[in-house]
Short mmCIF file of C-alpha atoms in Angstrom, two decimals:
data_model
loop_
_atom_site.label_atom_id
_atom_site.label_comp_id
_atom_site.label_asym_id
_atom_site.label_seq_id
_atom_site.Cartn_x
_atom_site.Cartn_y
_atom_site.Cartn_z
CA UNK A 119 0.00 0.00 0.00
CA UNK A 120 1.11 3.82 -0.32
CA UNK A 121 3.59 5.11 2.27
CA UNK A 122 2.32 8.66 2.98
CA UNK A 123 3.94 11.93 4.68
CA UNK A 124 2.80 11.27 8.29
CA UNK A 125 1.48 8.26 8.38
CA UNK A 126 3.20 4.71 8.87
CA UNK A 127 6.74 4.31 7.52
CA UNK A 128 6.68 0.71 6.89
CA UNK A 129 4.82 -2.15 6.86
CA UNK A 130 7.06 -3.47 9.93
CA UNK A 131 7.05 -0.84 12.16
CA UNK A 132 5.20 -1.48 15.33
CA UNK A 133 3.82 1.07 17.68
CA UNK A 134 2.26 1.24 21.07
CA UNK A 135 0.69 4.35 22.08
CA UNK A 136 -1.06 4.44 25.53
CA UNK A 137 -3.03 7.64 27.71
CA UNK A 138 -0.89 9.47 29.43
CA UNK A 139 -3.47 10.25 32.56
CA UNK A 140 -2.81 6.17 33.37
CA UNK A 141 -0.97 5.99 36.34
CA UNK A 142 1.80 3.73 35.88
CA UNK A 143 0.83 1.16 38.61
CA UNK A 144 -2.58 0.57 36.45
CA UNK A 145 -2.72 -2.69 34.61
CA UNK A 146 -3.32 -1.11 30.84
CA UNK A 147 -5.58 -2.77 28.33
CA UNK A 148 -4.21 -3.63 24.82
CA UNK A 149 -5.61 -4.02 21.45
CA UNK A 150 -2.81 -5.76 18.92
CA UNK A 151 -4.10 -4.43 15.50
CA UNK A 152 -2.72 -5.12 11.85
CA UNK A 153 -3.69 -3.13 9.25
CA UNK A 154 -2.69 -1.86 5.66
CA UNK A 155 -0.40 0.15 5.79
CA UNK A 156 -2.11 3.42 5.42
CA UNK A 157 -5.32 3.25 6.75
CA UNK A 158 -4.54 4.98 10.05
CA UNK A 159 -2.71 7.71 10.92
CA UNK A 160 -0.81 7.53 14.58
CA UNK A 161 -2.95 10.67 15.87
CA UNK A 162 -6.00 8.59 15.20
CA UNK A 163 -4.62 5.80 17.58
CA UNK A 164 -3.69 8.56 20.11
CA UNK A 165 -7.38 10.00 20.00
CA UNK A 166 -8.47 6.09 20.47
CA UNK A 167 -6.21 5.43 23.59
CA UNK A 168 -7.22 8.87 24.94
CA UNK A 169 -10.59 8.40 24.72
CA UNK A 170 -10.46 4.42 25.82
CA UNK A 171 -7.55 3.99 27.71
CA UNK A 172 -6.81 1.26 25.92
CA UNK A 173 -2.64 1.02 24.48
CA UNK A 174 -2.69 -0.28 21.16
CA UNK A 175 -0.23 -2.21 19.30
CA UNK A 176 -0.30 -1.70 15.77
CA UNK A 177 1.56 -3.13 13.01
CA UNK A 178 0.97 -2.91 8.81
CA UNK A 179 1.49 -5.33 6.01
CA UNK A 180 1.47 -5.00 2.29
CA UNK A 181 -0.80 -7.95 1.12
CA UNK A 182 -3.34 -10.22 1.89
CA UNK A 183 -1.08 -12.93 1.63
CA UNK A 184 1.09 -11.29 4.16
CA UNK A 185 -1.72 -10.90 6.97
CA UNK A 186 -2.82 -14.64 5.78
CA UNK A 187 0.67 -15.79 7.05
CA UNK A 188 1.08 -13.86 9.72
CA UNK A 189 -2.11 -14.74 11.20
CA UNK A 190 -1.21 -18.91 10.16
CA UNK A 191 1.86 -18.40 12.00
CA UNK A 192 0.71 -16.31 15.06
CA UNK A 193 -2.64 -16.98 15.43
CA UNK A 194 -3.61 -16.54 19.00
CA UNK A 195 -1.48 -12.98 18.48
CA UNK A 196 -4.04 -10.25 16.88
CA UNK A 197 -7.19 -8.88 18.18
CA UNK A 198 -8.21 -6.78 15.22
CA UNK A 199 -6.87 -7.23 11.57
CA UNK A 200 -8.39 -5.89 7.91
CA UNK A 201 -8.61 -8.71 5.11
CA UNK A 202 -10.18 -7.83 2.06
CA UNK A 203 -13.24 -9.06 0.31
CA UNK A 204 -12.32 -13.17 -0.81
CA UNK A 205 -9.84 -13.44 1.92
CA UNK A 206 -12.56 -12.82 4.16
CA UNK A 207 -14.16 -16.15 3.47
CA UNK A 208 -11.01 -17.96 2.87
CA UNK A 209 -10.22 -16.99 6.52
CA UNK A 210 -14.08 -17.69 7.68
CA UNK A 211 -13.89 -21.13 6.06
CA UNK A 212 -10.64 -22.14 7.58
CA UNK A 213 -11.94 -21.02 11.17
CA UNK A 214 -9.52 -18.49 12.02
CA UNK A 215 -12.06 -15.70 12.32
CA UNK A 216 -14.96 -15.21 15.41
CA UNK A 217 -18.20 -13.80 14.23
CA UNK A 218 -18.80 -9.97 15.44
CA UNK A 219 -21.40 -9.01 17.99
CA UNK A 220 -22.69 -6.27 15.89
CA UNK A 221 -24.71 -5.40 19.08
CA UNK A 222 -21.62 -3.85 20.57
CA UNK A 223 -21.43 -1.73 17.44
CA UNK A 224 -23.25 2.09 17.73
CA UNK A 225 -22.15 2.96 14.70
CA UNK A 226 -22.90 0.12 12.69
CA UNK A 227 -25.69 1.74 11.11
CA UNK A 228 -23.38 4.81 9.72
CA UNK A 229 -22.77 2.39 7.25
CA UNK A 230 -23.76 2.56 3.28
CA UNK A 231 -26.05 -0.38 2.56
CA UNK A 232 -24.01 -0.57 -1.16
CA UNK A 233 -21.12 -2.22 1.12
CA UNK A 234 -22.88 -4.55 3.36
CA UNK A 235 -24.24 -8.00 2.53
CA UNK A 236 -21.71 -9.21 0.18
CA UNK A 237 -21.79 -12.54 -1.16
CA UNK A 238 -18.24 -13.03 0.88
CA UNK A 239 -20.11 -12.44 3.86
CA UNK A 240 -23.76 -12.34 3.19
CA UNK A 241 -24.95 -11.10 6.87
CA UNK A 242 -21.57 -9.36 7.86
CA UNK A 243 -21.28 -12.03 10.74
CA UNK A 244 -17.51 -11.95 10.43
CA UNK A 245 -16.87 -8.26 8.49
CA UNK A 246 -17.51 -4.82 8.75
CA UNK A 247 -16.84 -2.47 5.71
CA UNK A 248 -13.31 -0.20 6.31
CA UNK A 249 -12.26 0.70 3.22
CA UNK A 250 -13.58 0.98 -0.03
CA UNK A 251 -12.36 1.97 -4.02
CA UNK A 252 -12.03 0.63 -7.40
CA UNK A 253 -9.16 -0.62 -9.17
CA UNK A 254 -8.51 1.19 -12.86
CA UNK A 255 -6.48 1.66 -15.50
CA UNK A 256 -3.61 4.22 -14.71
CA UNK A 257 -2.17 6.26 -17.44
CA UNK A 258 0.56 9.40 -16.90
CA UNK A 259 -1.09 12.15 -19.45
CA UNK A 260 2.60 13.57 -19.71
CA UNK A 261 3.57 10.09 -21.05
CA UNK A 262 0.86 8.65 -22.66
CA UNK A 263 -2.30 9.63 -24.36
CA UNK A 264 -5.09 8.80 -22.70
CA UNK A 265 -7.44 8.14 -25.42
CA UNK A 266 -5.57 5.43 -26.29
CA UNK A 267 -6.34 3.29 -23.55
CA UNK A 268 -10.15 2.07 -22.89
CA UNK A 269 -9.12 -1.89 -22.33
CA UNK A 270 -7.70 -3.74 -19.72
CA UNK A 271 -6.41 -5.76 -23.20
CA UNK A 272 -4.60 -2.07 -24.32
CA UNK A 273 -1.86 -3.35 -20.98
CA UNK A 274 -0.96 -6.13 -23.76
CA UNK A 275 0.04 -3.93 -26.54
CA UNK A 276 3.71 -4.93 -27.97
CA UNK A 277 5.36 -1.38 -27.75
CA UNK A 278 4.46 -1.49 -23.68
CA UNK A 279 7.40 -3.64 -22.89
CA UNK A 280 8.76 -3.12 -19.64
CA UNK A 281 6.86 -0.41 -19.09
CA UNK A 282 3.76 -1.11 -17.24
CA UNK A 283 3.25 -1.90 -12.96
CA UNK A 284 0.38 -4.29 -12.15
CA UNK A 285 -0.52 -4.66 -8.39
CA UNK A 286 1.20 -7.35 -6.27
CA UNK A 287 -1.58 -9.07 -5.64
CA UNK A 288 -3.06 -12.35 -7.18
CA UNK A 289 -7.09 -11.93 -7.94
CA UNK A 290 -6.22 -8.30 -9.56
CA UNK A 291 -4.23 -9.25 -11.65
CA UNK A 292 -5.71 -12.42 -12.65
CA UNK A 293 -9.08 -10.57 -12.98
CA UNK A 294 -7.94 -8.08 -15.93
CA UNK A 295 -6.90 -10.91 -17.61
CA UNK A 296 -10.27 -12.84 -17.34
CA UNK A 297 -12.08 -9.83 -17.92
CA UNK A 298 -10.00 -9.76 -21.58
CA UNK A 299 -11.20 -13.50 -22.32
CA UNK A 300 -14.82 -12.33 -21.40
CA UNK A 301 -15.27 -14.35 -18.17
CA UNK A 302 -15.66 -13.12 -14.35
CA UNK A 303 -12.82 -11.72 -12.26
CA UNK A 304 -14.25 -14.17 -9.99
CA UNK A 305 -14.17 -17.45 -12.04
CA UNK A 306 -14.30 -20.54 -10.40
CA UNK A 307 -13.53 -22.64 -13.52
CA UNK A 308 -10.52 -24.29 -13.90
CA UNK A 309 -10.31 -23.90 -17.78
CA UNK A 310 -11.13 -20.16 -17.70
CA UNK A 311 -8.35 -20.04 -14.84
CA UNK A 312 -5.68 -21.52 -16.99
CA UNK A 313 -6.60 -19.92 -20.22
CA UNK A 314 -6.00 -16.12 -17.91
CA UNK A 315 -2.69 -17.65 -17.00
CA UNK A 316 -1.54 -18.64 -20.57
CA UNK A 317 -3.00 -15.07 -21.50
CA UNK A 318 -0.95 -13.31 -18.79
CA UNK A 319 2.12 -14.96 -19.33
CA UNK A 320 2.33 -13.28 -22.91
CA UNK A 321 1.38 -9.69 -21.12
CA UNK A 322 4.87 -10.58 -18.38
CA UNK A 323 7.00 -9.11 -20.96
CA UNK A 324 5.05 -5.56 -20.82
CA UNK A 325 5.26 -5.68 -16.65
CA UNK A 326 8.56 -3.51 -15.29
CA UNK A 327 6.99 -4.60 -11.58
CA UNK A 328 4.42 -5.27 -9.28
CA UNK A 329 3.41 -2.82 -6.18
CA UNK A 330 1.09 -3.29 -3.88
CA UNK A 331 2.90 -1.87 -1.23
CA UNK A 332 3.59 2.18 -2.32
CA UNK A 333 1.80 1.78 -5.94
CA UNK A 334 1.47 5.41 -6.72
CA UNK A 335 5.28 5.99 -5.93
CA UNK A 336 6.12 4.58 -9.51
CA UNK A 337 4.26 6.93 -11.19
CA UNK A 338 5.09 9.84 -8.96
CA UNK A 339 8.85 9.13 -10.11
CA UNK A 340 8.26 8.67 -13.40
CA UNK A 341 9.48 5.22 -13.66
CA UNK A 342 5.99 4.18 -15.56
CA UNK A 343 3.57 6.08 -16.45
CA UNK A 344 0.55 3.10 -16.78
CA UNK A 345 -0.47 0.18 -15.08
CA UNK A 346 -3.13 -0.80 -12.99
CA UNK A 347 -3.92 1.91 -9.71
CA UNK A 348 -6.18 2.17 -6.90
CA UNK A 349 -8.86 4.78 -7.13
CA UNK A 350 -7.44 5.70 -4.21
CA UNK A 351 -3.87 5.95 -5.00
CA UNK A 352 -4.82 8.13 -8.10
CA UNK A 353 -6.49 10.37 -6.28
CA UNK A 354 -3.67 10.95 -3.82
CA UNK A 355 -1.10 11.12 -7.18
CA UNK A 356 -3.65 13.74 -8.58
CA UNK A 357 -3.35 16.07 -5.58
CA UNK A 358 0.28 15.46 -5.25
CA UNK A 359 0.51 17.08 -8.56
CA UNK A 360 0.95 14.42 -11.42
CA UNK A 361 -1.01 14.89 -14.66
CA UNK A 362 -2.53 11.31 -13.52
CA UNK A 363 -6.00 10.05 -15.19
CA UNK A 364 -7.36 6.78 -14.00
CA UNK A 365 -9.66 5.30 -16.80
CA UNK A 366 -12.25 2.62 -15.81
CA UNK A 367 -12.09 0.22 -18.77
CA UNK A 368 -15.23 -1.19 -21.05
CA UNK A 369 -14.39 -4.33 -19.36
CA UNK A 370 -15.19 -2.76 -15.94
CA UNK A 371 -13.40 -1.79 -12.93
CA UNK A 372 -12.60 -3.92 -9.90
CA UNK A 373 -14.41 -3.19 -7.04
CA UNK A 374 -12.96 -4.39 -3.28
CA UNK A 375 -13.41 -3.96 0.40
CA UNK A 376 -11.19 -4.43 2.98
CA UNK A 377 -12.88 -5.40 6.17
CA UNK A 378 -12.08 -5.32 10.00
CA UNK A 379 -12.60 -8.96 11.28
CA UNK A 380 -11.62 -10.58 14.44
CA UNK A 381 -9.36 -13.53 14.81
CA UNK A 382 -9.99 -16.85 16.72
CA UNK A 383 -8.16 -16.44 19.55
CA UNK A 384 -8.16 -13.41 19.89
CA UNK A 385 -7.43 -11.95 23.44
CA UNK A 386 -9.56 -8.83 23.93
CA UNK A 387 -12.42 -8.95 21.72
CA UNK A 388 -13.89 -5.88 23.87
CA UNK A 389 -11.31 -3.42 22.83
CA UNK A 390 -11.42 -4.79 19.15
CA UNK A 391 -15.76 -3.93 18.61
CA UNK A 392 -14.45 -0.56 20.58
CA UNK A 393 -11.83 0.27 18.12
CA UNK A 394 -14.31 -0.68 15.24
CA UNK A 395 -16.72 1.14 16.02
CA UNK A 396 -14.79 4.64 16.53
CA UNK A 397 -13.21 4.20 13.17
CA UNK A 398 -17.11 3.70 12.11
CA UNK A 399 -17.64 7.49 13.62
CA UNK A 400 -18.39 9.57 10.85
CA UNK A 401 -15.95 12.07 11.83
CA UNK A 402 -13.12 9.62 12.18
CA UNK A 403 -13.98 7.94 8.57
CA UNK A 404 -13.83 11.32 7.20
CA UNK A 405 -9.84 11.92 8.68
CA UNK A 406 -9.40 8.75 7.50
CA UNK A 407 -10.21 9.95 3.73
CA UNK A 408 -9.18 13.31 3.72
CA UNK A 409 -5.47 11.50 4.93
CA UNK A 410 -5.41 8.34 2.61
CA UNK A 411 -7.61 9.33 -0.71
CA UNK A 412 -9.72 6.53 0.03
CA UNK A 413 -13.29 6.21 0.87
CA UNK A 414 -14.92 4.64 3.49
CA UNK A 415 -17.46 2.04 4.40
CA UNK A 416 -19.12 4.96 6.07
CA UNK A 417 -22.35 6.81 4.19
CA UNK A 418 -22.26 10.54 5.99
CA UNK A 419 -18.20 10.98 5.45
CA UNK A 420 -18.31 10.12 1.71
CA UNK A 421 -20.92 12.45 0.88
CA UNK A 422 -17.88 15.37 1.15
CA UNK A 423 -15.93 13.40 -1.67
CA UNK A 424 -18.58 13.06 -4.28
CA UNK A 425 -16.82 15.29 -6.96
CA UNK A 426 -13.55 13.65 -6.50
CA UNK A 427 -13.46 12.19 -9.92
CA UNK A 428 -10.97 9.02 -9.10
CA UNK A 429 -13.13 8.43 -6.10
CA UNK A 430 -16.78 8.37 -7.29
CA UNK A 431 -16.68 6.79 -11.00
CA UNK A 432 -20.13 7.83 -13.16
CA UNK A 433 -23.05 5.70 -12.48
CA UNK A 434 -22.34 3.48 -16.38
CA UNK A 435 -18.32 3.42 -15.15
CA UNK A 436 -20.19 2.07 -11.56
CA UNK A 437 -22.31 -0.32 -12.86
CA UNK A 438 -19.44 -1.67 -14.66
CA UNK A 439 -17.68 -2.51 -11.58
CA UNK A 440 -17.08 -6.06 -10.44
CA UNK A 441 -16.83 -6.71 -6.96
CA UNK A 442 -14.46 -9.31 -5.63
CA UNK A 443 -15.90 -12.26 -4.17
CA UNK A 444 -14.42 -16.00 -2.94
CA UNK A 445 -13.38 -18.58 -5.28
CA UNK A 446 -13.27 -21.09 -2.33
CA UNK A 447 -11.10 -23.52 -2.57
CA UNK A 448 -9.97 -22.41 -6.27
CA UNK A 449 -7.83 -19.50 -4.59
CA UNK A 450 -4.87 -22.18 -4.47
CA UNK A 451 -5.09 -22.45 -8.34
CA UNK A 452 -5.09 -18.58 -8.25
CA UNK A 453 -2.31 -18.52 -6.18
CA UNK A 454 -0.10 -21.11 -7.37
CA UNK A 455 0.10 -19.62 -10.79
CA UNK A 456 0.54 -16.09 -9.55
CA UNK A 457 3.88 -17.20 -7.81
CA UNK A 458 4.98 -18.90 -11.49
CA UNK A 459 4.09 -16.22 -13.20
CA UNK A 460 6.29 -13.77 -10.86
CA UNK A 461 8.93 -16.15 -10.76
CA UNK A 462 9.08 -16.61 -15.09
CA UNK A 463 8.76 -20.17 -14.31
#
């Protein structure tokens, strides 16, 4: 995910913030939470443990796969964590999430009915919409023209070699190449899955890199100027001053949500529906976007961004939009031939 001028440096870094009207002889409550990387800024967690008293331990990743392994390897460690859409019901199905008590949740109705419901977790028994955006087609107007690329397919042109970023991360990518066969991002058949492999080997030559971790950075340095972005991450590139357009192609967008869930096992459940739902405060979820460039699960704070073009697509590029769902236990096949294709094997 983007690194961004005061928020979290890297995806390693750990803080703990606590209150400082605790007394130090008082046992203090924790709350060990892993998020992307730049979901929330460190005065955010300072308001939290102000409010609470609760000292939380916070640490970022860069993938799903990273939080999947993390959590495999530590999983009686995290209290709160943020997977996105499929991974959701990977990590349901494998029983390494607890369902929410939505009860405990105030602010659970500050939330925009578009984001609930999904078929990933059709009653939100074990997520609650974070963050929201769209994944596009990136081009650098300074480099490129823009009219030339409408397609996901346009990635695969011949004089693109070594020139374009995809994102690190194994649905995307396997979903624009779907999308150019005319199948779902979300197939579950093992002959379209192959036939999007064989199709995105022949687009490897065109990729300079994969970033999932600072994805605008590459474009902010000029290193390529198109690829596939975040909605988010344009809009952030936009106000940082690059002549950025992020084009939603005829195929459609990509449409994800990345979720807090809590793990089984996890040690203070109480503090983790606290810390959910102050990050479901309106006023919170509108920091949180003004800070990142990235909408919210949260109805009232999105209304501010509605004319932030990269943000809120038009209602055709909308309906357009597929939304990532599970593949169940096809997500290995997904997997394993995201790793060969990374590797040039």
């Amino acid at each position: 995910m983007k690194q961004w001028a005061n928020l979290l440096a890297c995806s390693t870094c750990i803080l703990s913030l606590f209150s400082g009207h605790l007394l130090a002889s008082e046992k203090t409550e924790e709350l060990v939470f892993m998020n992307w990387g730049p979901y929330i800024n460190t005065h955010l967690l300072e308001q939290f443990t102000k409010e609470t008293g609760i000292k939380v331990i916070y640490s970022t990743y860069e993938s799903n796969e990273t939080l999947y392994a993390k959590m495999k390897t530590h999983n009686q460690g995290y209290d709160l964590v943020v997977p996105s859409t499929y991974f959701v019901a990977k990590m349901r199905d494998e029983d390494m999430l607890q369902k929410i008590d939505k009860t405990q949740l105030s602010n659970f109705n500050q939330l925009d009915p578009h984001y609930l419901n999904k078929p990933y977790d059709p009653n939100n028994d074990y997520s609650i919409p974070h963050v929201v955006a769209i994944t596009g087609l990136a081009v650098n107007t300074d480099m490129y023209d823009p009219r030339d690329f409408t397609s996901w397919s346009d990635l695969w042109r011949p004089e693109l070699k070594g020139q374009i970023m995809l994102m690190d991360d194994t649905r995307e990518v396997f979903h624009i190449a779907l999308k150019k066969l005319g199948f779902s991002g979300n197939s579950t058949d093992p002959d379209q899955i192959d036939s999007a492999f064989e199709e995105l080997k022949t687009l490897i030559p065109n990729v300079l890199l994969f970033n999932s971790d600072n994805p605008s950075a590459p474009y902010l340095s000029g290193e390529v100027g198109v690829g596939m972005l975040w909605n988010g991450s344009a809009a952030a590139a936009q106000k940082e001053g690059l002549n950025l357009q992020l084009i939603f192609p005829k195929e459609g967008g990509i449409g994800w949500v990345d979720n807090f869930a809590i793990p089984k096992g996890a040690h203070n459940t109480d503090a983790a529906h606290k810390m959910i739902n102050f990050l479901l405060r309106p006023d919170i979820a509108e920091q949180i976007s003004e800070e990142t460039g990235y909408l919210t699960g949260v109805k009232a704070s999105n209304n501010k961004f509605k004319n932030v073009r990269p943000l809120f697509p038009s209602e055709d590029e909308l309906e357009r939009v597929e939304w990532q769902n599970s593949v169940g236990a096809l997500n290995s096949k997904y997997e394993n031939y995201f790793l060969k294709l990374k590797s040039g094997a």
